[in-house]
Amino acid sequence: MTPTATWSYPTSIRFGAGRLSELPGACAEAGMTRPLLVTDRGLAALPISARALDVLRAGGLAAEMFSGVDPNPHEGNVAEGLRALRDGGHDGVVAFGGGSALDLGKVLAFMAGQTRPIWDFEDVGDWWTRADADAILPVIAVPTTAGTGSEVGRAGVITNSETREKKIVFHPRMLPQVVIADPELTVGMPPAITAGTGMDAFAHCLEAYCSPHYHPMSQGIALEGMRLVAENLPRAHADGNDLEARAHMMSAAAMGAVAFQKGLGAIHALSHPIGAMHHTHHGTTNAVVMPAVLDFNRPAVEARLARAAAYLGIDGGFDGFRAFAVDLNRRLGIPESLTALGVADPDMDRLVASALADPSVGGNPVEMTAATTRALFEACL
Ligand SMILES: [Fe+2]
């Protein structure tokens, strides 16, 4: 039987140092005159956010900033952002920042004209068809980290603060119309965030590459994405001003998110509930659980990861790849366990139930059960 699949490719990406200057033109092309710049509180205090706002205003746009974005954005941030969007009469969103700001910005533009509550649009079956697509505002995405790849994604992750679960809100039209990928914006990122976000990009590529679904385009993108991270993340971590390494990491981040259309897996299934319940950094959590997940998946991915090792110039097949991942974590100063990351007194039953309910589970090459998932968490603690 010949394979069948549904593929979609990302959006227009203006890539390169200094291209933030093209932001007003991109907004105008998207039909915006009053964009709302959505960013997080930490970033709002840094000069790059002021610069983005200046660039927009100098380009003749009546832009305002909203920075009520928590590290794991929740429905309260959505409600506050929607008030800012509607009260200001904004006609589009410039999502500016890391995963949290990009996701919230995209969700605000999506929710702007909807009448149903946000959880009605969770990424379950065809729930996205419940949305009024004509009421979705345009989004321009400007990533300032290199990891999440949310700038080329069609979903936003919002935490339900009642159930403390991360929910994926999905709509095809949530994809930003234009991405401004300017690596100069990532130069000021501190080493720990460079490491954590960079390992999120690596985890996206790795899990997409290992997922059993048929998607050879994503497979190729994931492989080259892993090579870009392997060669450039240690450089960007050691010298934040290495613009070439920063640029390659920005590419790898977008590639990871394109690749994970093919699927994610146990790394994200474990990391999502840990992040939701213990407020850990998403990419850093992925990096911590990666070696244990590689061991768990070994029976299904040994030959495949030996091919990846060969492409990355790593000796020793699967074992060499695993040793490389452990060494990469060590070089980046990633904690060796979830306990060292700060996860104390975990509610194991809840973690296991939440991991097994995570949409990433379906992309893992080895089936996850309650028993194996509990053992995986224990191996990571
Ligand atoms: Fe991720």
mmCIF file of C-alpha atoms and ligand atoms in Angstrom:
data_model
loop_
_atom_site.group_PDB
_atom_site.id
_atom_site.type_symbol
_atom_site.label_atom_id
_atom_site.label_comp_id
_atom_site.label_asym_id
_atom_site.label_seq_id
_atom_site.Cartn_x
_atom_site.Cartn_y
_atom_site.Cartn_z
ATOM 1 C CA MET A 1 0.000 0.000 0.000
ATOM 2 C CA THR A 2 1.358 3.448 -0.830
ATOM 3 C CA PRO A 3 1.559 5.905 2.105
ATOM 4 C CA THR A 4 -0.998 8.698 2.481
ATOM 5 C CA ALA A 5 -0.669 11.818 4.691
ATOM 6 C CA THR A 6 -1.798 15.398 4.951
ATOM 7 C CA TRP A 7 1.017 17.938 4.943
ATOM 8 C CA SER A 8 1.118 21.672 5.354
ATOM 9 C CA TYR A 9 4.071 23.985 5.169
ATOM 10 C CA PRO A 10 4.740 27.075 7.184
ATOM 11 C CA THR A 11 4.446 30.676 6.298
ATOM 12 C CA SER A 12 6.438 33.590 4.892
ATOM 13 C CA ILE A 13 9.621 33.968 6.949
ATOM 14 C CA ARG A 14 11.808 37.067 6.673
ATOM 15 C CA PHE A 15 15.039 35.711 8.039
ATOM 16 C CA GLY A 16 18.221 37.619 8.837
ATOM 17 C CA ALA A 17 19.967 40.105 11.100
ATOM 18 C CA GLY A 18 18.376 43.558 11.118
ATOM 19 C CA ARG A 19 15.085 42.538 9.557
ATOM 20 C CA LEU A 20 13.101 43.834 12.552
ATOM 21 C CA SER A 21 13.104 47.064 10.532
ATOM 22 C CA GLU A 22 10.635 45.388 8.139
ATOM 23 C CA LEU A 23 8.008 44.984 10.864
ATOM 24 C CA PRO A 24 5.836 47.990 9.884
ATOM 25 C CA GLY A 25 5.727 46.855 6.247
ATOM 26 C CA ALA A 26 4.757 43.347 7.292
ATOM 27 C CA CYS A 27 1.948 44.751 9.470
ATOM 28 C CA ALA A 28 0.688 46.918 6.628
ATOM 29 C CA GLU A 29 0.664 43.924 4.284
ATOM 30 C CA ALA A 30 -1.400 42.031 6.853
ATOM 31 C CA GLY A 31 -3.891 44.925 6.912
ATOM 32 C CA MET A 32 -3.025 46.243 10.383
ATOM 33 C CA THR A 33 -3.070 49.895 11.344
ATOM 34 C CA ARG A 34 -3.372 49.457 15.147
ATOM 35 C CA PRO A 35 -1.339 46.399 16.152
ATOM 36 C CA LEU A 36 -1.140 45.222 19.748
ATOM 37 C CA LEU A 37 2.438 44.198 20.578
ATOM 38 C CA VAL A 38 2.096 41.191 22.907
ATOM 39 C CA THR A 39 5.144 40.334 24.965
ATOM 40 C CA ASP A 40 5.971 39.033 28.452
ATOM 41 C CA ARG A 41 6.706 41.105 31.535
ATOM 42 C CA GLY A 42 10.412 40.309 31.609
ATOM 43 C CA LEU A 43 10.902 41.247 27.982
ATOM 44 C CA ALA A 44 8.783 44.403 28.297
ATOM 45 C CA ALA A 45 11.476 45.834 30.564
ATOM 46 C CA LEU A 46 14.281 45.176 28.036
ATOM 47 C CA PRO A 47 15.379 47.592 25.299
ATOM 48 C CA ILE A 48 14.436 45.246 22.426
ATOM 49 C CA SER A 49 10.714 45.573 23.230
ATOM 50 C CA ALA A 50 10.926 49.356 23.322
ATOM 51 C CA ARG A 51 12.791 49.187 20.020
ATOM 52 C CA ALA A 52 10.075 47.050 18.435
ATOM 53 C CA LEU A 53 7.413 49.511 19.617
ATOM 54 C CA ASP A 54 9.481 52.435 18.288
ATOM 55 C CA VAL A 55 9.912 50.712 14.918
ATOM 56 C CA LEU A 56 6.144 50.185 14.672
ATOM 57 C CA ARG A 57 5.290 53.758 15.633
ATOM 58 C CA ALA A 58 7.979 55.238 13.383
ATOM 59 C CA GLY A 59 6.343 53.228 10.588
ATOM 60 C CA GLY A 60 3.083 55.126 11.172
ATOM 61 C CA LEU A 61 1.241 52.432 13.134
ATOM 62 C CA ALA A 62 -0.794 53.180 16.254
ATOM 63 C CA ALA A 63 0.829 50.390 18.250
ATOM 64 C CA GLU A 64 0.425 49.676 21.958
ATOM 65 C CA MET A 65 2.078 47.071 24.170
ATOM 66 C CA PHE A 66 0.455 44.368 26.305
ATOM 67 C CA SER A 67 2.825 42.490 28.609
ATOM 68 C CA GLY A 68 0.513 40.560 30.958
ATOM 69 C CA VAL A 69 1.975 37.212 29.940
ATOM 70 C CA ASP A 70 3.045 34.713 32.605
ATOM 71 C CA PRO A 71 5.761 32.093 31.887
ATOM 72 C CA ASN A 72 3.097 29.389 31.411
ATOM 73 C CA PRO A 73 0.267 31.606 30.097
ATOM 74 C CA HIS A 74 -3.194 30.784 31.430
ATOM 75 C CA GLU A 75 -6.834 31.758 30.791
ATOM 76 C CA GLY A 76 -6.447 34.806 33.084
ATOM 77 C CA ASN A 77 -3.770 36.178 30.743
ATOM 78 C CA VAL A 78 -6.099 35.503 27.809
ATOM 79 C CA ALA A 79 -8.980 37.424 29.449
ATOM 80 C CA GLU A 80 -6.755 40.382 30.333
ATOM 81 C CA GLY A 81 -5.188 40.443 26.862
ATOM 82 C CA LEU A 82 -8.595 40.308 25.158
ATOM 83 C CA ARG A 83 -9.687 43.347 27.179
ATOM 84 C CA ALA A 84 -6.569 45.236 26.041
ATOM 85 C CA LEU A 85 -7.130 44.145 22.441
ATOM 86 C CA ARG A 86 -10.813 45.149 22.354
ATOM 87 C CA ASP A 87 -10.543 48.310 24.461
ATOM 88 C CA GLY A 88 -7.710 49.573 22.249
ATOM 89 C CA GLY A 89 -9.587 48.824 19.024
ATOM 90 C CA HIS A 90 -6.623 46.824 17.743
ATOM 91 C CA ASP A 91 -6.814 45.169 14.341
ATOM 92 C CA GLY A 92 -3.976 42.691 14.650
ATOM 93 C CA VAL A 93 -1.294 41.288 16.910
ATOM 94 C CA VAL A 94 2.489 41.441 16.819
ATOM 95 C CA ALA A 95 3.486 38.446 18.963
ATOM 96 C CA PHE A 96 6.958 39.283 20.259
ATOM 97 C CA GLY A 97 9.026 37.054 22.514
ATOM 98 C CA GLY A 98 9.566 33.440 23.498
ATOM 99 C CA GLY A 99 7.015 30.642 23.462
ATOM 100 C CA SER A 100 4.741 32.159 26.101
ATOM 101 C CA ALA A 101 4.343 35.537 24.389
ATOM 102 C CA LEU A 102 4.081 34.027 20.903
ATOM 103 C CA ASP A 103 1.453 31.528 22.042
ATOM 104 C CA LEU A 104 -0.577 34.106 23.946
ATOM 105 C CA GLY A 105 -0.354 36.610 21.071
ATOM 106 C CA LYS A 106 -1.622 34.007 18.609
ATOM 107 C CA VAL A 107 -4.427 32.922 20.943
ATOM 108 C CA LEU A 108 -5.516 36.544 21.507
ATOM 109 C CA ALA A 109 -5.741 37.179 17.756
ATOM 110 C CA PHE A 110 -7.705 33.954 17.392
ATOM 111 C CA MET A 111 -10.073 34.627 20.304
ATOM 112 C CA ALA A 112 -10.629 38.314 19.450
ATOM 113 C CA GLY A 113 -13.884 37.699 17.566
ATOM 114 C CA GLN A 114 -15.037 34.378 19.051
ATOM 115 C CA THR A 115 -18.109 34.049 21.234
ATOM 116 C CA ARG A 116 -17.460 30.578 22.691
ATOM 117 C CA PRO A 117 -15.120 30.016 25.663
ATOM 118 C CA ILE A 118 -11.487 29.182 24.963
ATOM 119 C CA TRP A 119 -11.615 25.530 26.063
ATOM 120 C CA ASP A 120 -14.176 24.857 23.289
ATOM 121 C CA PHE A 121 -11.265 25.222 20.851
ATOM 122 C CA GLU A 122 -8.926 22.696 22.420
ATOM 123 C CA ASP A 123 -7.073 20.607 19.848
ATOM 124 C CA VAL A 124 -9.481 17.679 20.006
ATOM 125 C CA GLY A 125 -10.852 16.135 16.813
ATOM 126 C CA ASP A 126 -12.436 18.832 14.643
ATOM 127 C CA TRP A 127 -13.223 21.262 17.497
ATOM 128 C CA TRP A 128 -11.319 23.966 15.590
ATOM 129 C CA THR A 129 -14.216 24.070 13.095
ATOM 130 C CA ARG A 130 -16.359 25.574 15.899
ATOM 131 C CA ALA A 131 -14.471 28.855 15.419
ATOM 132 C CA ASP A 132 -15.612 31.782 13.289
ATOM 133 C CA ALA A 133 -12.568 31.862 10.990
ATOM 134 C CA ASP A 134 -13.490 35.285 9.551
ATOM 135 C CA ALA A 135 -13.241 36.850 13.016
ATOM 136 C CA ILE A 136 -9.584 35.870 13.514
ATOM 137 C CA LEU A 137 -7.180 38.824 13.497
ATOM 138 C CA PRO A 138 -3.858 38.663 11.629
ATOM 139 C CA VAL A 139 -0.644 37.892 13.512
ATOM 140 C CA ILE A 140 2.969 38.820 12.797
ATOM 141 C CA ALA A 141 5.364 36.718 14.898
ATOM 142 C CA VAL A 142 8.742 37.991 16.030
ATOM 143 C CA PRO A 143 10.637 35.346 18.037
ATOM 144 C CA THR A 144 13.236 36.581 20.512
ATOM 145 C CA THR A 145 14.353 33.122 21.635
ATOM 146 C CA ALA A 146 15.426 30.168 19.504
ATOM 147 C CA GLY A 147 13.549 27.137 20.732
ATOM 148 C CA THR A 148 9.776 26.980 20.719
ATOM 149 C CA GLY A 149 9.261 27.518 17.007
ATOM 150 C CA SER A 150 5.773 28.783 17.852
ATOM 151 C CA GLU A 151 6.298 31.429 15.160
ATOM 152 C CA VAL A 152 5.623 28.779 12.514
ATOM 153 C CA GLY A 153 2.947 26.883 14.437
ATOM 154 C CA ARG A 154 -0.843 26.827 14.238
ATOM 155 C CA ALA A 155 -1.499 26.362 17.933
ATOM 156 C CA GLY A 156 -0.978 27.973 21.305
ATOM 157 C CA VAL A 157 -0.434 26.236 24.640
ATOM 158 C CA ILE A 158 -2.545 27.721 27.438
ATOM 159 C CA THR A 159 -2.551 26.356 30.992
ATOM 160 C CA ASN A 160 -5.939 25.688 32.565
ATOM 161 C CA SER A 161 -5.169 27.073 35.999
ATOM 162 C CA GLU A 162 -8.079 25.207 37.635
ATOM 163 C CA THR A 163 -6.972 21.751 36.511
ATOM 164 C CA ARG A 164 -3.299 22.756 36.116
ATOM 165 C CA GLU A 165 -3.217 21.116 32.706
ATOM 166 C CA LYS A 166 -1.600 22.504 29.581
ATOM 167 C CA LYS A 167 -4.163 22.679 26.800
ATOM 168 C CA ILE A 168 -3.434 23.120 23.107
ATOM 169 C CA VAL A 169 -5.696 25.593 21.321
ATOM 170 C CA PHE A 170 -5.562 24.967 17.583
ATOM 171 C CA HIS A 171 -6.779 26.604 14.409
ATOM 172 C CA PRO A 172 -5.112 26.576 10.966
ATOM 173 C CA ARG A 173 -5.582 30.352 10.733
ATOM 174 C CA MET A 174 -3.591 30.853 13.934
ATOM 175 C CA LEU A 175 -0.463 30.505 11.784
ATOM 176 C CA PRO A 176 1.263 33.918 11.664
ATOM 177 C CA GLN A 177 0.976 35.583 8.267
ATOM 178 C CA VAL A 178 4.592 36.734 8.401
ATOM 179 C CA VAL A 179 7.493 35.786 10.654
ATOM 180 C CA ILE A 180 10.312 38.232 11.249
ATOM 181 C CA ALA A 181 13.217 35.989 12.290
ATOM 182 C CA ASP A 182 15.952 38.423 13.285
ATOM 183 C CA PRO A 183 18.766 36.664 15.193
ATOM 184 C CA GLU A 184 19.984 39.993 16.588
ATOM 185 C CA LEU A 185 16.962 39.833 18.926
ATOM 186 C CA THR A 186 18.359 36.699 20.601
ATOM 187 C CA VAL A 187 21.836 38.109 21.306
ATOM 188 C CA GLY A 188 20.949 39.302 24.808
ATOM 189 C CA MET A 189 19.448 35.992 25.932
ATOM 190 C CA PRO A 190 21.172 34.738 29.109
ATOM 191 C CA PRO A 191 23.095 31.422 28.824
ATOM 192 C CA ALA A 192 20.578 29.378 30.864
ATOM 193 C CA ILE A 193 17.681 30.472 28.641
ATOM 194 C CA THR A 194 19.797 29.958 25.515
ATOM 195 C CA ALA A 195 20.457 26.406 26.735
ATOM 196 C CA GLY A 196 16.874 25.586 27.733
ATOM 197 C CA THR A 197 15.202 27.034 24.651
ATOM 198 C CA GLY A 198 17.861 25.501 22.383
ATOM 199 C CA MET A 199 17.232 22.080 23.916
ATOM 200 C CA ASP A 200 13.512 22.526 23.249
ATOM 201 C CA ALA A 201 14.382 22.918 19.547
ATOM 202 C CA PHE A 202 16.586 19.817 19.783
ATOM 203 C CA ALA A 203 13.776 17.863 21.504
ATOM 204 C CA HIS A 204 11.310 18.884 18.772
ATOM 205 C CA CYS A 205 13.677 17.644 16.059
ATOM 206 C CA LEU A 206 14.554 14.455 17.963
ATOM 207 C CA GLU A 207 10.969 13.505 18.777
ATOM 208 C CA ALA A 208 9.742 14.305 15.270
ATOM 209 C CA TYR A 209 12.595 12.246 13.851
ATOM 210 C CA CYS A 210 11.739 9.271 16.104
ATOM 211 C CA SER A 211 7.958 9.457 15.664
ATOM 212 C CA PRO A 212 6.613 6.482 13.685
ATOM 213 C CA HIS A 213 4.275 8.530 11.472
ATOM 214 C CA TYR A 214 5.011 8.797 7.749
ATOM 215 C CA HIS A 215 6.332 12.251 6.892
ATOM 216 C CA PRO A 216 9.674 12.109 5.047
ATOM 217 C CA MET A 217 9.853 15.895 4.588
ATOM 218 C CA SER A 218 9.651 16.441 8.333
ATOM 219 C CA GLN A 219 12.087 13.585 8.811
ATOM 220 C CA GLY A 220 14.695 15.388 6.712
ATOM 221 C CA ILE A 221 14.043 18.756 8.345
ATOM 222 C CA ALA A 222 14.357 17.181 11.815
ATOM 223 C CA LEU A 223 17.701 15.605 10.956
ATOM 224 C CA GLU A 224 19.240 18.840 9.671
ATOM 225 C CA GLY A 225 17.705 20.701 12.620
ATOM 226 C CA MET A 226 19.501 18.354 15.037
ATOM 227 C CA ARG A 227 22.786 19.006 13.211
ATOM 228 C CA LEU A 228 22.311 22.784 13.461
ATOM 229 C CA VAL A 229 21.657 22.519 17.219
ATOM 230 C CA ALA A 230 24.567 20.131 17.806
ATOM 231 C CA GLU A 231 26.994 22.468 16.070
ATOM 232 C CA ASN A 232 25.649 25.824 17.166
ATOM 233 C CA LEU A 233 23.976 25.583 20.575
ATOM 234 C CA PRO A 234 27.283 25.154 22.479
ATOM 235 C CA ARG A 235 28.666 28.147 20.533
ATOM 236 C CA ALA A 236 25.654 30.378 21.246
ATOM 237 C CA HIS A 237 25.726 29.290 24.900
ATOM 238 C CA ALA A 238 29.451 30.029 25.285
ATOM 239 C CA ASP A 239 29.328 33.355 23.423
ATOM 240 C CA GLY A 240 25.942 35.029 23.257
ATOM 241 C CA ASN A 241 27.282 37.524 20.710
ATOM 242 C CA ASP A 242 28.094 34.815 18.151
ATOM 243 C CA LEU A 243 25.526 36.020 15.618
ATOM 244 C CA GLU A 244 26.190 33.191 13.170
ATOM 245 C CA ALA A 245 25.475 30.559 15.840
ATOM 246 C CA ARG A 246 22.421 32.565 16.964
ATOM 247 C CA ALA A 247 21.137 32.637 13.366
ATOM 248 C CA HIS A 248 21.548 28.873 12.912
ATOM 249 C CA MET A 249 19.737 28.292 16.216
ATOM 250 C CA MET A 250 16.873 30.486 15.041
ATOM 251 C CA SER A 251 16.590 28.339 11.900
ATOM 252 C CA ALA A 252 16.744 25.140 13.952
ATOM 253 C CA ALA A 253 13.914 26.393 16.190
ATOM 254 C CA ALA A 254 11.609 27.013 13.227
ATOM 255 C CA MET A 255 12.651 23.697 11.677
ATOM 256 C CA GLY A 256 11.843 21.820 14.885
ATOM 257 C CA ALA A 257 8.329 23.218 14.947
ATOM 258 C CA VAL A 258 7.775 22.437 11.267
ATOM 259 C CA ALA A 259 9.117 18.923 11.839
ATOM 260 C CA PHE A 260 6.877 18.138 14.787
ATOM 261 C CA GLN A 261 3.839 18.075 12.528
ATOM 262 C CA LYS A 262 5.130 14.494 12.295
ATOM 263 C CA GLY A 263 4.586 14.029 16.012
ATOM 264 C CA LEU A 264 6.206 14.551 19.390
ATOM 265 C CA GLY A 265 6.646 11.888 22.039
ATOM 266 C CA ALA A 266 7.457 10.963 25.622
ATOM 267 C CA ILE A 267 9.839 13.889 26.215
ATOM 268 C CA HIS A 268 6.978 16.342 25.755
ATOM 269 C CA ALA A 269 4.385 14.050 27.368
ATOM 270 C CA LEU A 270 6.483 14.043 30.576
ATOM 271 C CA SER A 271 7.582 17.660 30.331
ATOM 272 C CA HIS A 272 4.123 19.202 29.917
ATOM 273 C CA PRO A 273 2.659 18.009 33.274
ATOM 274 C CA ILE A 274 5.951 18.681 35.092
ATOM 275 C CA GLY A 275 5.890 22.248 33.752
ATOM 276 C CA ALA A 276 2.197 22.726 34.533
ATOM 277 C CA MET A 277 2.464 21.407 38.122
ATOM 278 C CA HIS A 278 5.980 22.495 39.108
ATOM 279 C CA HIS A 279 6.478 25.612 36.930
ATOM 280 C CA THR A 280 9.770 24.409 35.480
ATOM 281 C CA HIS A 281 11.258 25.793 32.251
ATOM 282 C CA HIS A 282 9.818 23.806 29.339
ATOM 283 C CA GLY A 283 12.955 23.310 27.243
ATOM 284 C CA THR A 284 15.172 22.645 30.254
ATOM 285 C CA THR A 285 12.680 20.029 31.478
ATOM 286 C CA ASN A 286 12.795 18.371 28.044
ATOM 287 C CA ALA A 287 16.579 18.212 28.233
ATOM 288 C CA VAL A 288 16.485 16.634 31.712
ATOM 289 C CA VAL A 289 14.120 13.818 30.680
ATOM 290 C CA MET A 290 15.768 13.180 27.285
ATOM 291 C CA PRO A 291 18.316 10.472 28.292
ATOM 292 C CA ALA A 292 15.685 8.369 30.111
ATOM 293 C CA VAL A 293 13.297 8.669 27.148
ATOM 294 C CA LEU A 294 16.051 7.605 24.738
ATOM 295 C CA ASP A 295 16.581 4.479 26.876
ATOM 296 C CA PHE A 296 12.846 3.794 26.941
ATOM 297 C CA ASN A 297 12.494 4.171 23.175
ATOM 298 C CA ARG A 298 15.677 2.312 22.291
ATOM 299 C CA PRO A 299 13.990 -0.892 21.021
ATOM 300 C CA ALA A 300 12.073 1.109 18.393
ATOM 301 C CA VAL A 301 14.628 3.738 17.391
ATOM 302 C CA GLU A 302 18.065 2.136 17.726
ATOM 303 C CA ALA A 303 18.741 1.820 13.987
ATOM 304 C CA ARG A 304 17.148 5.164 13.185
ATOM 305 C CA LEU A 305 19.234 7.037 15.744
ATOM 306 C CA ALA A 306 22.363 5.247 14.530
ATOM 307 C CA ARG A 307 21.660 6.851 11.129
ATOM 308 C CA ALA A 308 21.211 10.238 12.821
ATOM 309 C CA ALA A 309 24.471 9.754 14.722
ATOM 310 C CA ALA A 310 26.280 9.049 11.453
ATOM 311 C CA TYR A 311 24.832 12.229 9.912
ATOM 312 C CA LEU A 312 25.827 14.286 12.947
ATOM 313 C CA GLY A 313 29.383 12.887 12.839
ATOM 314 C CA ILE A 314 28.932 11.006 16.130
ATOM 315 C CA ASP A 315 30.652 7.603 16.514
ATOM 316 C CA GLY A 316 29.056 4.634 18.230
ATOM 317 C CA GLY A 317 25.553 4.440 16.760
ATOM 318 C CA PHE A 318 22.681 4.669 19.262
ATOM 319 C CA ASP A 319 25.005 4.581 22.285
ATOM 320 C CA GLY A 320 27.086 7.358 20.767
ATOM 321 C CA PHE A 321 23.957 9.443 20.193
ATOM 322 C CA ARG A 322 22.798 8.938 23.781
ATOM 323 C CA ALA A 323 26.254 9.824 25.135
ATOM 324 C CA PHE A 324 26.234 12.924 22.927
ATOM 325 C CA ALA A 325 22.872 14.042 24.380
ATOM 326 C CA VAL A 326 24.102 13.524 27.961
ATOM 327 C CA ASP A 327 27.325 15.414 27.224
ATOM 328 C CA LEU A 328 25.435 18.248 25.520
ATOM 329 C CA ASN A 329 23.293 18.649 28.667
ATOM 330 C CA ARG A 330 26.426 18.683 30.831
ATOM 331 C CA ARG A 331 28.154 21.307 28.653
ATOM 332 C CA LEU A 332 25.040 23.491 28.814
ATOM 333 C CA GLY A 333 24.739 23.246 32.584
ATOM 334 C CA ILE A 334 21.379 21.400 32.449
ATOM 335 C CA PRO A 335 20.507 19.706 35.801
ATOM 336 C CA GLU A 336 20.935 15.922 35.786
ATOM 337 C CA SER A 337 17.535 15.088 37.267
ATOM 338 C CA LEU A 338 14.076 16.532 37.822
ATOM 339 C CA THR A 339 14.917 16.692 41.525
ATOM 340 C CA ALA A 340 17.970 18.827 40.748
ATOM 341 C CA LEU A 341 15.685 20.957 38.544
ATOM 342 C CA GLY A 342 13.550 21.693 41.623
ATOM 343 C CA VAL A 343 10.724 19.164 41.329
ATOM 344 C CA ALA A 344 9.903 18.308 44.947
ATOM 345 C CA ASP A 345 7.126 16.072 46.318
ATOM 346 C CA PRO A 346 5.648 15.188 42.936
ATOM 347 C CA ASP A 347 2.106 13.815 42.877
ATOM 348 C CA MET A 348 3.020 10.763 40.825
ATOM 349 C CA ASP A 349 -0.561 9.610 40.139
ATOM 350 C CA ARG A 350 -1.484 12.997 38.726
ATOM 351 C CA LEU A 351 1.720 13.278 36.708
ATOM 352 C CA VAL A 352 1.183 9.856 35.142
ATOM 353 C CA ALA A 353 -2.497 10.500 34.363
ATOM 354 C CA SER A 354 -1.696 13.880 32.865
ATOM 355 C CA ALA A 355 1.225 12.539 30.797
ATOM 356 C CA LEU A 356 -0.947 9.759 29.370
ATOM 357 C CA ALA A 357 -3.635 12.314 28.440
ATOM 358 C CA ASP A 358 -1.078 14.516 26.645
ATOM 359 C CA PRO A 359 -1.483 14.651 22.847
ATOM 360 C CA SER A 360 2.265 13.984 22.453
ATOM 361 C CA VAL A 361 1.800 10.396 23.685
ATOM 362 C CA GLY A 362 0.534 9.229 20.310
ATOM 363 C CA GLY A 363 3.793 10.169 18.576
ATOM 364 C CA ASN A 364 6.053 8.151 20.843
ATOM 365 C CA PRO A 365 7.591 5.170 19.040
ATOM 366 C CA VAL A 366 7.086 2.873 22.080
ATOM 367 C CA GLU A 367 3.615 2.657 23.596
ATOM 368 C CA MET A 368 3.355 4.405 26.959
ATOM 369 C CA THR A 369 1.378 2.691 29.751
ATOM 370 C CA ALA A 370 0.679 3.752 33.329
ATOM 371 C CA ALA A 371 3.429 1.443 34.585
ATOM 372 C CA THR A 372 6.107 2.462 32.066
ATOM 373 C CA THR A 373 5.258 6.157 32.379
ATOM 374 C CA ARG A 374 5.597 5.973 36.168
ATOM 375 C CA ALA A 375 8.937 4.193 35.762
ATOM 376 C CA LEU A 376 10.047 6.890 33.304
ATOM 377 C CA PHE A 377 9.189 9.686 35.774
ATOM 378 C CA GLU A 378 11.033 7.803 38.525
ATOM 379 C CA ALA A 379 14.086 7.390 36.304
ATOM 380 C CA CYS A 380 14.082 11.181 35.721
ATOM 381 C CA LEU A 381 13.759 12.111 39.407
HETATM 382 FE FE FE B 1 8.582 21.945 23.156
#
